[in-house]
Amino acid sequence: MFIHHHQNQTLLEQNSTNGHWNETSWRIQKHVFSGFSFLKGYRPPSVLEVFQPFILKDMVSVSSSSLKKSLEQQHLPKKVIEEFGLFENFTSTFQSSYRCIRYRLDLERKHFAHLFTTCLFENICFNRKGEWILFSKSPHAKEKSEKVWVQTNSYHALTGDIHRVRIKVLDPPSAVLVRGVNGTVPNLGNSNVMELSKNFKWIEKPTFGTSRHATSNIGHAILDNFALVFNSMINFDYVSPDSHLLFMDDMYPKIPGDTRTPELVKLHGDLATNSSLEWARRMTNLEPLQQGSNHVEGSFIKNAPCEFHGMNPNDAHAHEMDTCFSSFIVGSTGSMYSFIEGRESVITLFRKYLLRQLNVKPQKKFSKVFRIAIQNKPLHSINRDAIINVDKIVNYLRQNVTESEMLELANSVRGKHEPKYERVEIVNLKLERMSFEEQVQFFGDLDVYISTQGAASYMSLFMTKPNAVMFYVPMCFRHTLTCSDLNLKIHETWATEVKIVSLIHYTHLLECVKGNSDEEPGFKVTARVHSEPYGDCHERIDPKGLYHELISKALQRLL
């Protein structure tokens, strides 16, 4: 008989009711992944002794008692500890360093304001005024002081200040002052002293700074966000989960006049924030960080999520350092959604890295179940590109086509001594009801996937079964009644085992539905080249034609 899973049933429940699932699913492995050793040659600089008491493992500010104990261990007078803090001259030179990557293509676009594409900074600090401070006597660095060094958004045309990283270059300090546990500081006059706030912390592990773009959409999450962070990991030779991600933006616009991208404003703050946190925790083993601000602390860096609430412009201590980093990598190599050609190998490595982080590996044992899934996307999303009659397609495949017929077609191409399929599973797939980990496991054991051109199509990246097929439903336009598979260009660069068949060549099977109900009339469409990235009508697929012209061919490997 056909198996039709209810979508509120988790994969764990499927495992308990299906004796075949665990034979071929992507199983959780118990090893600990530490990164790709051949791409992890970079070592951050060691932390100077004076800063070592402030190295934080869990991003909790140093308490007064722990700081006092640390200072006492240095045999400082009690009065100095409690009233003035630690004032120490550097016995060795403390200075920053940097190396940057520059794409000349960026410089040719004259309206771009940033000097570099990505940079790695060592011993860089962030003060309560919201400034990034580089300590260097280099004239080359000083001539760039307070200029925009990099931009953090993947779309370089979105150049609001929230996406720009200005670097202020100062002479290396001759001494460091730790504010006393009572909050007082001595009068230092014009001394070249680096003052640390009472919440100061030193981040020892490499940290990757970025802004977010439409992170609730898996396609954008990969191609405009986290694959770009991974690209920087490769470029600076530190592909390792032993690192932090630092979000340098805010999903909740509150400051009047602050320039933020329309994409961020359109998204619900909670959805965008939660999605980005989930992705960050899959990419690295250390807690994600975020830049924020308020009227009491000024600018700061804490565990994400936190928000921008403005600052006190009259804060006398705004120059104090809130956080310093041994190694800070920041910038963006640019949207892969817009232009991926030549960088597709990054996606291949990113997939392997992500699967290692999730501790899953594909099983090679043959599955006796042939699985066909049709994506059932919510009809009220921002982009109108759902398959509007998924329920009818599923019912047709279950009621009008016998399982024995499908099994006969699928087994006809298997060798005499090869194991045979015993069941066919038809899945009405609602991805929003599955965790990302469940989705990865599901797609790792999927034979045929029918998806619209939107975010869900990118889950094909995790289809690894031999002879797997994705039927790609193009975007369609209500005013011209035409369709385009423009975004297929991204899938065509991926060297995966998945065969992709676009229904742009089968538009006679499609109709454009302008409303949000399958009961509404549909309009026949034709193929046409478009440059628009999104369509504006839902698609209705002829169930009978879909089976006889496409699914039956996939069963026989005739595509």
Coordinates of C-alpha atoms in Angstrom, one line a residue:
M1 CA 0.0 0.0 0.0
F2 CA 1.0 3.6 -0.4
I3 CA 2.3 5.4 2.7
H4 CA 1.3 9.1 3.1
H5 CA 2.9 10.7 6.1
H6 CA 1.0 13.3 8.0
Q7 CA 3.2 16.3 8.2
N8 CA 2.9 16.8 12.0
Q9 CA 4.6 13.5 12.3
T10 CA 8.3 14.0 13.1
L11 CA 11.1 11.9 11.6
L12 CA 11.5 10.3 14.9
E13 CA 8.0 9.1 14.8
Q14 CA 8.6 7.9 11.2
N15 CA 11.5 5.9 12.5
S16 CA 9.3 4.1 15.0
T17 CA 6.6 3.3 12.5
N18 CA 8.7 2.5 9.4
G19 CA 11.0 -0.5 9.6
H20 CA 13.0 0.7 6.6
W21 CA 13.8 4.3 7.4
N22 CA 16.9 3.6 9.5
E23 CA 18.4 1.4 6.8
T24 CA 19.3 4.3 4.6
S25 CA 18.8 7.6 6.5
W26 CA 21.5 10.0 7.3
R27 CA 22.4 8.8 10.8
I28 CA 23.8 10.9 13.6
Q29 CA 27.5 10.1 14.2
K30 CA 29.2 10.4 17.6
H31 CA 32.5 11.8 16.5
V32 CA 33.4 15.5 17.2
F33 CA 34.1 17.5 14.1
S34 CA 37.0 20.0 14.5
G35 CA 37.1 21.4 11.0
F36 CA 39.0 20.7 7.9
S37 CA 42.7 20.3 9.0
F38 CA 44.0 21.2 5.5
L39 CA 42.1 24.5 5.7
K40 CA 42.9 25.4 9.3
G41 CA 46.5 26.7 9.3
Y42 CA 45.8 30.1 10.8
R43 CA 46.6 30.7 14.4
P44 CA 45.5 33.9 16.2
P45 CA 48.1 35.8 18.2
S46 CA 48.6 35.0 21.9
V47 CA 46.9 37.2 24.4
L48 CA 49.2 39.6 26.4
E49 CA 49.4 38.7 30.1
V50 CA 47.7 41.9 31.2
F51 CA 44.6 41.0 29.2
Q52 CA 44.5 37.3 30.2
P53 CA 42.2 37.8 33.2
F54 CA 39.6 39.1 30.8
I55 CA 39.5 36.1 28.4
L56 CA 35.9 34.9 28.6
K57 CA 34.8 31.4 27.7
D58 CA 31.1 32.0 28.0
M59 CA 30.7 35.7 27.2
V60 CA 29.7 36.5 30.8
S61 CA 31.3 39.8 32.0
V62 CA 34.1 39.5 34.5
S63 CA 32.6 39.9 38.0
S64 CA 34.1 42.4 40.5
S65 CA 35.1 39.6 42.8
S66 CA 36.9 37.6 40.1
L67 CA 38.6 40.7 38.7
K68 CA 39.7 41.7 42.3
K69 CA 41.1 38.2 42.8
S70 CA 43.0 38.3 39.5
L71 CA 44.5 41.7 40.4
E72 CA 45.4 40.5 43.9
Q73 CA 47.4 37.7 42.4
Q74 CA 49.5 40.3 40.8
H75 CA 50.4 41.6 44.3
L76 CA 48.9 45.1 43.8
P77 CA 48.0 47.2 46.9
K78 CA 44.4 46.8 48.0
K79 CA 43.8 50.5 47.6
V80 CA 44.9 50.4 44.0
I81 CA 42.7 47.4 43.3
E82 CA 39.5 48.8 44.8
E83 CA 39.8 52.5 44.0
F84 CA 41.9 52.9 40.9
G85 CA 42.1 49.5 39.3
L86 CA 45.1 48.3 37.5
F87 CA 47.4 50.8 35.7
E88 CA 50.2 48.9 34.0
N89 CA 52.8 49.9 31.5
F90 CA 53.3 47.5 28.6
T91 CA 56.5 45.6 28.9
S92 CA 56.2 44.6 25.3
T93 CA 54.7 46.4 22.3
F94 CA 51.0 46.0 22.0
Q95 CA 49.8 46.7 18.5
S96 CA 47.3 45.6 15.9
S97 CA 47.9 44.1 12.5
Y98 CA 45.7 43.5 9.5
R99 CA 45.6 41.9 6.1
C100 CA 42.8 42.4 3.6
I101 CA 41.4 41.0 0.4
R102 CA 40.2 43.4 -2.3
Y103 CA 38.1 42.6 -5.3
R104 CA 38.9 45.2 -8.0
L105 CA 35.4 44.7 -9.3
D106 CA 34.2 46.4 -6.2
L107 CA 36.4 49.4 -6.8
E108 CA 35.2 49.8 -10.3
R109 CA 31.7 50.5 -9.0
K110 CA 32.3 54.1 -8.0
H111 CA 29.4 54.4 -5.6
F112 CA 30.8 51.8 -3.3
A113 CA 32.5 53.4 -0.3
H114 CA 34.5 50.5 1.1
L115 CA 38.2 50.1 0.6
F116 CA 38.4 46.3 0.9
T117 CA 36.2 43.2 0.4
T118 CA 37.2 41.3 3.6
C119 CA 39.8 41.9 6.3
L120 CA 41.4 39.9 9.1
F121 CA 42.3 42.1 12.1
E122 CA 44.5 41.0 15.0
N123 CA 44.3 42.8 18.4
I124 CA 41.4 45.0 17.4
C125 CA 39.0 46.6 19.9
F126 CA 35.5 47.9 20.0
N127 CA 34.7 50.9 22.3
R128 CA 31.6 52.1 24.1
K129 CA 31.2 54.8 21.4
G130 CA 30.7 52.1 18.8
E131 CA 34.1 52.6 17.1
W132 CA 36.5 49.9 15.9
I133 CA 40.0 50.7 17.1
L134 CA 43.2 49.6 15.4
F135 CA 46.4 50.3 17.2
S136 CA 49.2 50.9 14.7
K137 CA 51.9 53.4 13.8
S138 CA 51.8 52.4 10.1
P139 CA 51.3 55.5 7.9
H140 CA 49.4 53.3 5.4
A141 CA 47.0 52.3 8.1
K142 CA 46.7 55.9 9.5
E143 CA 45.8 57.3 6.1
K144 CA 42.8 55.0 6.1
S145 CA 41.7 56.0 9.6
E146 CA 37.9 56.5 10.0
K147 CA 37.2 55.4 6.5
V148 CA 35.0 52.5 5.6
W149 CA 37.2 49.5 5.3
V150 CA 34.6 46.8 4.5
Q151 CA 30.9 46.3 4.1
T152 CA 29.1 43.5 5.8
N153 CA 26.0 43.1 3.7
S154 CA 26.1 40.6 0.8
Y155 CA 24.5 43.1 -1.5
H156 CA 27.1 45.9 -1.9
A157 CA 24.6 48.4 -3.2
L158 CA 22.9 48.3 0.2
T159 CA 25.3 50.7 1.9
G160 CA 23.5 51.9 5.0
D161 CA 25.8 52.8 7.9
I162 CA 24.7 49.7 9.7
H163 CA 26.5 47.7 7.1
R164 CA 29.7 49.8 7.0
V165 CA 32.7 49.1 9.2
R166 CA 34.8 52.2 9.8
I167 CA 38.2 51.6 11.4
K168 CA 39.8 54.3 13.6
V169 CA 43.6 54.0 13.8
L170 CA 45.4 55.1 16.9
D171 CA 49.0 54.9 18.2
P172 CA 49.7 51.7 20.2
P173 CA 49.0 52.5 23.9
S174 CA 51.8 52.8 26.3
A175 CA 49.7 51.5 29.2
V176 CA 46.4 49.9 30.0
L177 CA 44.0 51.0 32.7
V178 CA 41.4 48.7 34.2
R179 CA 38.6 50.6 35.9
G180 CA 38.5 49.7 39.6
V181 CA 35.9 47.4 41.0
N182 CA 34.3 50.4 42.6
G183 CA 34.0 52.0 39.2
T184 CA 36.6 54.8 39.8
V185 CA 39.5 55.8 37.6
P186 CA 42.5 58.0 38.3
N187 CA 43.0 61.3 36.5
L188 CA 45.5 60.3 33.7
G189 CA 45.7 63.7 31.9
N190 CA 46.7 63.3 28.3
S191 CA 48.5 59.9 28.8
N192 CA 48.5 57.5 25.9
V193 CA 46.5 55.0 27.9
M194 CA 44.1 52.3 26.8
E195 CA 41.1 52.4 29.2
L196 CA 39.0 49.3 29.7
S197 CA 35.3 49.5 30.8
K198 CA 34.2 47.6 33.9
N199 CA 32.5 45.1 31.5
F200 CA 35.6 44.6 29.4
K201 CA 36.2 41.2 27.8
W202 CA 38.7 39.7 25.5
I203 CA 37.6 37.3 22.8
E204 CA 40.4 34.9 22.2
K205 CA 38.8 32.7 19.5
P206 CA 38.6 33.9 15.8
T207 CA 35.4 35.8 15.2
F208 CA 33.6 36.3 11.9
G209 CA 31.6 39.6 11.6
T210 CA 28.7 39.8 9.3
S211 CA 25.3 41.4 8.6
R212 CA 22.1 39.4 7.8
H213 CA 20.0 39.3 4.6
A214 CA 16.7 37.5 4.5
T215 CA 18.0 34.7 6.8
S216 CA 14.5 33.1 7.2
N217 CA 14.7 32.0 3.6
I218 CA 17.0 29.0 3.3
G219 CA 18.2 30.0 -0.2
H220 CA 19.3 33.4 1.0
A221 CA 20.5 32.0 4.3
I222 CA 23.0 29.8 2.4
L223 CA 23.8 32.0 -0.6
D224 CA 23.7 35.5 0.9
N225 CA 24.9 34.8 4.5
F226 CA 26.5 31.7 5.8
A227 CA 28.2 30.4 2.7
L228 CA 29.9 33.8 2.5
V229 CA 31.1 33.5 6.1
F230 CA 32.4 30.1 5.2
N231 CA 34.1 31.7 2.1
S232 CA 36.0 34.0 4.5
M233 CA 36.9 31.0 6.6
I234 CA 38.6 29.5 3.5
N235 CA 40.2 32.7 2.4
F236 CA 41.8 33.3 5.8
D237 CA 42.7 29.6 6.4
Y238 CA 40.5 28.9 9.4
V239 CA 37.8 26.5 8.5
S240 CA 36.9 25.5 12.0
P241 CA 33.8 25.4 14.3
D242 CA 36.0 26.7 17.1
S243 CA 35.0 30.3 16.4
H244 CA 32.3 32.9 16.9
L245 CA 29.9 34.6 14.5
L246 CA 29.3 38.2 15.3
F247 CA 26.1 39.8 14.0
M248 CA 26.8 43.5 13.4
D249 CA 23.2 44.5 12.6
D250 CA 19.8 44.6 14.3
M251 CA 16.6 42.9 13.2
Y252 CA 14.4 45.3 15.1
P253 CA 14.7 48.8 13.7
K254 CA 14.1 51.4 16.4
I255 CA 16.5 54.3 15.9
P256 CA 14.9 57.2 13.9
G257 CA 16.9 58.0 10.8
D258 CA 19.0 54.9 10.9
T259 CA 19.5 53.5 7.3
R260 CA 18.5 49.9 7.1
T261 CA 17.8 47.7 4.1
P262 CA 14.2 47.2 3.0
E263 CA 14.8 43.4 3.1
L264 CA 15.5 43.5 6.9
V265 CA 12.6 45.9 7.6
K266 CA 10.1 43.6 5.7
L267 CA 11.0 40.6 7.8
H268 CA 9.6 40.0 11.2
G269 CA 12.4 40.5 13.7
D270 CA 11.7 37.4 15.7
L271 CA 11.7 35.2 12.6
A272 CA 14.9 36.6 11.1
T273 CA 16.7 36.6 14.4
N274 CA 15.7 33.0 15.4
S275 CA 16.6 31.7 11.9
S276 CA 20.0 33.4 12.0
L277 CA 20.8 32.1 15.5
E278 CA 19.9 28.6 14.5
W279 CA 22.2 28.8 11.5
A280 CA 25.0 30.3 13.5
R281 CA 24.9 27.5 16.1
R282 CA 25.1 25.0 13.3
M283 CA 28.2 26.6 11.8
T284 CA 30.2 27.1 15.0
N285 CA 30.4 25.5 18.4
L286 CA 30.7 28.8 20.2
E287 CA 27.8 31.1 21.1
P288 CA 26.9 33.7 18.4
L289 CA 27.6 37.3 19.4
Q290 CA 25.9 40.6 18.5
Q291 CA 26.7 44.2 18.5
G292 CA 24.2 46.3 20.5
S293 CA 23.8 49.5 22.4
N294 CA 21.8 51.2 25.1
H295 CA 21.9 54.5 27.1
V296 CA 23.6 52.9 30.1
E297 CA 26.4 50.8 28.6
G298 CA 26.8 52.6 25.3
S299 CA 27.9 50.2 22.5
F300 CA 28.7 46.7 23.5
I301 CA 29.2 43.1 22.3
K302 CA 27.3 40.4 24.0
N303 CA 25.7 37.0 23.3
A304 CA 23.0 37.3 20.6
P305 CA 20.3 38.3 20.5
C306 CA 20.6 41.9 21.7
E307 CA 19.3 45.1 20.2
F308 CA 20.3 48.7 19.3
H309 CA 18.5 51.2 21.6
G310 CA 20.7 54.3 21.0
M311 CA 23.4 55.7 23.2
N312 CA 24.0 58.6 25.6
P313 CA 26.0 61.2 23.6
N314 CA 27.3 62.8 26.8
D315 CA 28.8 59.6 28.2
A316 CA 32.2 60.6 29.6
H317 CA 33.4 57.0 29.4
A318 CA 32.4 56.3 25.8
H319 CA 36.1 56.0 24.8
E320 CA 36.6 53.0 27.0
M321 CA 37.1 49.6 25.4
D322 CA 34.2 47.2 25.7
T323 CA 35.7 44.2 23.8
C324 CA 38.9 43.3 22.1
F325 CA 39.5 40.4 19.7
S326 CA 42.6 38.4 19.1
S327 CA 41.3 37.8 15.6
F328 CA 38.4 39.4 13.8
I329 CA 37.5 38.6 10.2
V330 CA 34.9 40.9 8.7
G331 CA 33.4 41.8 5.3
S332 CA 31.5 40.1 2.6
T333 CA 32.6 38.3 -0.6
G334 CA 29.3 39.3 -2.2
S335 CA 26.0 37.6 -2.9
M336 CA 26.1 34.1 -4.4
Y337 CA 22.4 34.3 -5.1
S338 CA 23.2 37.1 -7.5
F339 CA 26.4 35.7 -8.9
I340 CA 27.7 32.3 -8.0
E341 CA 29.7 31.3 -11.1
G342 CA 33.3 30.5 -10.3
R343 CA 32.5 30.0 -6.6
E344 CA 30.4 26.9 -6.7
S345 CA 33.2 24.9 -5.0
V346 CA 32.6 26.9 -1.9
I347 CA 29.1 25.5 -1.8
T348 CA 30.4 22.0 -2.2
L349 CA 32.8 22.4 0.8
F350 CA 30.1 24.3 2.8
R351 CA 27.7 21.4 2.4
K352 CA 30.4 18.9 3.6
Y353 CA 31.3 21.2 6.5
L354 CA 27.7 21.6 7.5
L355 CA 26.9 17.9 7.4
R356 CA 30.0 17.2 9.5
Q357 CA 28.8 19.8 12.0
L358 CA 25.4 18.1 12.1
N359 CA 27.2 14.8 12.6
V360 CA 25.3 13.0 9.9
K361 CA 26.5 10.8 7.1
P362 CA 24.6 9.2 4.2
Q363 CA 24.2 5.5 4.5
K364 CA 25.1 3.4 1.5
K365 CA 22.7 0.5 2.1
F366 CA 20.0 0.3 -0.5
S367 CA 16.5 1.6 0.6
K368 CA 13.6 -0.6 -0.3
V369 CA 11.3 2.5 -0.3
F370 CA 11.1 4.8 -3.3
R371 CA 10.2 8.2 -2.0
I372 CA 8.4 11.0 -3.9
A373 CA 7.8 14.4 -2.2
I374 CA 5.8 17.3 -3.4
Q375 CA 6.5 20.6 -1.6
N376 CA 3.4 22.1 0.0
K377 CA 4.4 25.7 0.6
P378 CA 2.1 28.1 2.6
L379 CA 0.0 30.2 0.2
H380 CA 0.3 33.4 2.1
S381 CA 4.1 33.9 2.0
I382 CA 5.7 37.1 0.6
N383 CA 6.6 35.4 -2.7
R384 CA 3.6 34.0 -4.5
D385 CA 5.1 30.9 -6.0
A386 CA 3.4 27.9 -4.4
I387 CA 2.1 24.7 -6.0
I388 CA -1.5 25.4 -5.3
N389 CA -2.9 21.9 -5.9
V390 CA -0.5 19.6 -3.9
D391 CA -3.3 17.8 -2.2
K392 CA -4.8 16.8 -5.6
I393 CA -1.5 15.7 -6.9
V394 CA -0.9 13.5 -3.9
N395 CA -4.4 12.0 -4.1
Y396 CA -4.0 11.3 -7.8
L397 CA -0.7 9.4 -7.2
R398 CA -2.3 7.5 -4.4
Q399 CA -5.6 6.7 -6.0
N400 CA -5.2 6.7 -9.8
V401 CA -1.8 5.0 -10.0
T402 CA -1.2 1.6 -8.4
E403 CA 1.8 1.0 -6.3
S404 CA 2.6 -2.1 -8.2
E405 CA 2.8 -0.1 -11.4
M406 CA 5.3 2.3 -9.9
L407 CA 7.3 -0.6 -8.4
E408 CA 7.4 -2.4 -11.7
L409 CA 8.8 0.7 -13.4
A410 CA 11.4 1.4 -10.7
N411 CA 12.6 -2.2 -10.5
S412 CA 12.7 -2.6 -14.3
V413 CA 16.1 -0.8 -14.4
R414 CA 17.7 -2.7 -11.5
G415 CA 20.0 -5.6 -12.3
K416 CA 19.1 -9.2 -11.8
H417 CA 21.1 -9.5 -8.6
E418 CA 20.4 -6.0 -7.2
P419 CA 17.8 -5.6 -4.4
K420 CA 14.4 -4.3 -5.4
Y421 CA 12.1 -1.6 -4.2
E422 CA 9.2 -3.0 -2.1
R423 CA 7.1 0.1 -1.4
V424 CA 6.4 3.6 -2.8
E425 CA 6.0 6.5 -0.4
I426 CA 4.2 9.7 -1.5
V427 CA 4.9 12.7 0.8
N428 CA 2.8 15.9 1.0
L429 CA 5.8 17.9 2.2
K430 CA 5.4 20.8 4.6
L431 CA 8.9 21.9 5.5
E432 CA 7.8 24.5 8.0
R433 CA 6.8 21.7 10.3
M434 CA 10.3 20.1 10.3
S435 CA 13.5 21.2 11.9
F436 CA 16.4 21.7 9.7
E437 CA 18.1 18.6 10.9
E438 CA 15.0 16.6 10.1
Q439 CA 14.9 18.1 6.7
V440 CA 18.5 17.2 6.0
Q441 CA 17.8 13.6 7.0
F442 CA 14.7 13.5 4.9
F443 CA 16.3 14.8 1.7
G444 CA 19.2 12.5 2.1
D445 CA 16.9 9.6 1.4
L446 CA 14.6 11.2 -1.2
D447 CA 14.3 9.9 -4.8
V448 CA 12.0 12.5 -6.5
Y449 CA 11.4 16.0 -5.3
I450 CA 8.8 18.4 -6.9
S451 CA 9.5 22.0 -5.8
T452 CA 8.8 25.6 -6.8
Q453 CA 11.7 27.8 -7.6
G454 CA 11.9 29.4 -4.2
A455 CA 13.7 28.7 -0.9
A456 CA 12.6 25.0 -0.7
S457 CA 14.3 24.1 -3.9
Y458 CA 17.7 24.7 -2.3
M459 CA 17.2 21.7 0.0
S460 CA 18.0 19.6 -3.1
L461 CA 21.6 20.4 -2.1
F462 CA 21.2 17.6 0.5
M463 CA 19.8 15.0 -1.9
T464 CA 22.5 12.4 -2.3
K465 CA 20.9 9.3 -3.5
P466 CA 22.1 8.1 -6.9
N467 CA 19.6 8.9 -9.7
A468 CA 17.7 11.4 -7.5
V469 CA 15.6 13.9 -9.5
M470 CA 14.2 17.3 -8.8
F471 CA 11.3 18.7 -10.9
Y472 CA 11.7 22.4 -10.8
V473 CA 8.5 24.5 -11.2
P474 CA 9.4 27.9 -12.7
M475 CA 8.0 31.3 -11.5
C476 CA 5.1 32.7 -13.4
F477 CA 3.7 36.2 -14.0
R478 CA 0.0 37.1 -13.9
H479 CA 0.1 40.1 -16.3
T480 CA 1.8 38.3 -19.1
L481 CA 0.9 34.7 -18.3
T482 CA 4.5 33.7 -18.9
C483 CA 6.9 31.7 -16.8
S484 CA 10.7 31.8 -16.3
D485 CA 13.3 29.5 -14.6
L486 CA 15.8 32.3 -14.2
N487 CA 16.9 31.1 -10.7
L488 CA 17.7 27.7 -12.1
K489 CA 21.1 29.2 -12.9
I490 CA 22.1 28.7 -9.3
H491 CA 21.2 25.0 -9.2
E492 CA 23.0 24.5 -12.6
T493 CA 26.3 25.4 -11.0
W494 CA 26.1 22.7 -8.3
A495 CA 28.0 19.5 -9.2
T496 CA 25.6 17.2 -7.2
E497 CA 24.1 13.9 -8.2
V498 CA 20.7 15.4 -8.5
K499 CA 19.2 15.6 -12.0
I500 CA 17.1 18.8 -12.3
V501 CA 14.3 18.9 -14.8
S502 CA 12.7 22.3 -15.3
L503 CA 8.9 22.4 -16.1
I504 CA 9.7 25.5 -18.2
H505 CA 9.8 22.8 -21.0
Y506 CA 6.5 21.5 -19.9
T507 CA 4.4 24.6 -19.6
H508 CA 1.4 22.8 -21.1
L509 CA 1.2 21.1 -17.7
L510 CA 1.1 24.5 -15.8
E511 CA -1.5 27.1 -15.0
C512 CA -1.1 30.5 -13.3
V513 CA -3.6 30.9 -10.4
K514 CA -3.9 34.5 -9.3
G515 CA -5.7 33.9 -6.0
N516 CA -4.9 31.8 -2.9
S517 CA -7.3 28.9 -3.5
D518 CA -7.2 25.9 -5.8
E519 CA -10.8 26.5 -6.5
E520 CA -10.0 29.7 -8.4
P521 CA -9.6 29.6 -12.2
G522 CA -6.2 29.0 -13.7
F523 CA -4.7 30.5 -16.9
K524 CA -2.5 28.7 -19.4
V525 CA 1.1 30.0 -19.5
T526 CA 4.0 30.1 -22.0
A527 CA 7.8 30.2 -21.5
R528 CA 9.6 33.5 -21.7
V529 CA 12.9 34.9 -20.5
H530 CA 12.5 37.2 -17.6
S531 CA 15.1 39.1 -15.4
E532 CA 12.8 39.5 -12.4
P533 CA 13.8 37.3 -9.5
Y534 CA 10.3 36.6 -8.2
G535 CA 7.0 35.6 -9.8
D536 CA 3.5 36.8 -8.7
C537 CA 1.1 33.9 -9.2
H538 CA 0.8 30.3 -7.8
E539 CA 1.2 27.3 -10.1
R540 CA -1.3 24.5 -10.8
I541 CA 0.2 21.3 -12.2
D542 CA -1.8 18.8 -14.1
P543 CA -1.5 15.6 -11.9
K544 CA -2.1 13.2 -14.8
G545 CA 0.4 14.8 -17.1
L546 CA 3.0 15.2 -14.2
Y547 CA 2.9 11.4 -13.6
H548 CA 2.8 10.1 -17.2
E549 CA 5.3 12.6 -18.7
L550 CA 7.7 13.1 -15.8
I551 CA 7.4 10.9 -12.7
S552 CA 7.1 7.7 -14.7
K553 CA 10.2 8.6 -16.6
A554 CA 12.1 9.3 -13.3
L555 CA 11.1 5.8 -12.1
Q556 CA 12.7 4.4 -15.2
R557 CA 15.7 6.7 -15.2
L558 CA 14.7 8.0 -18.6
L559 CA 15.2 11.7 -17.9

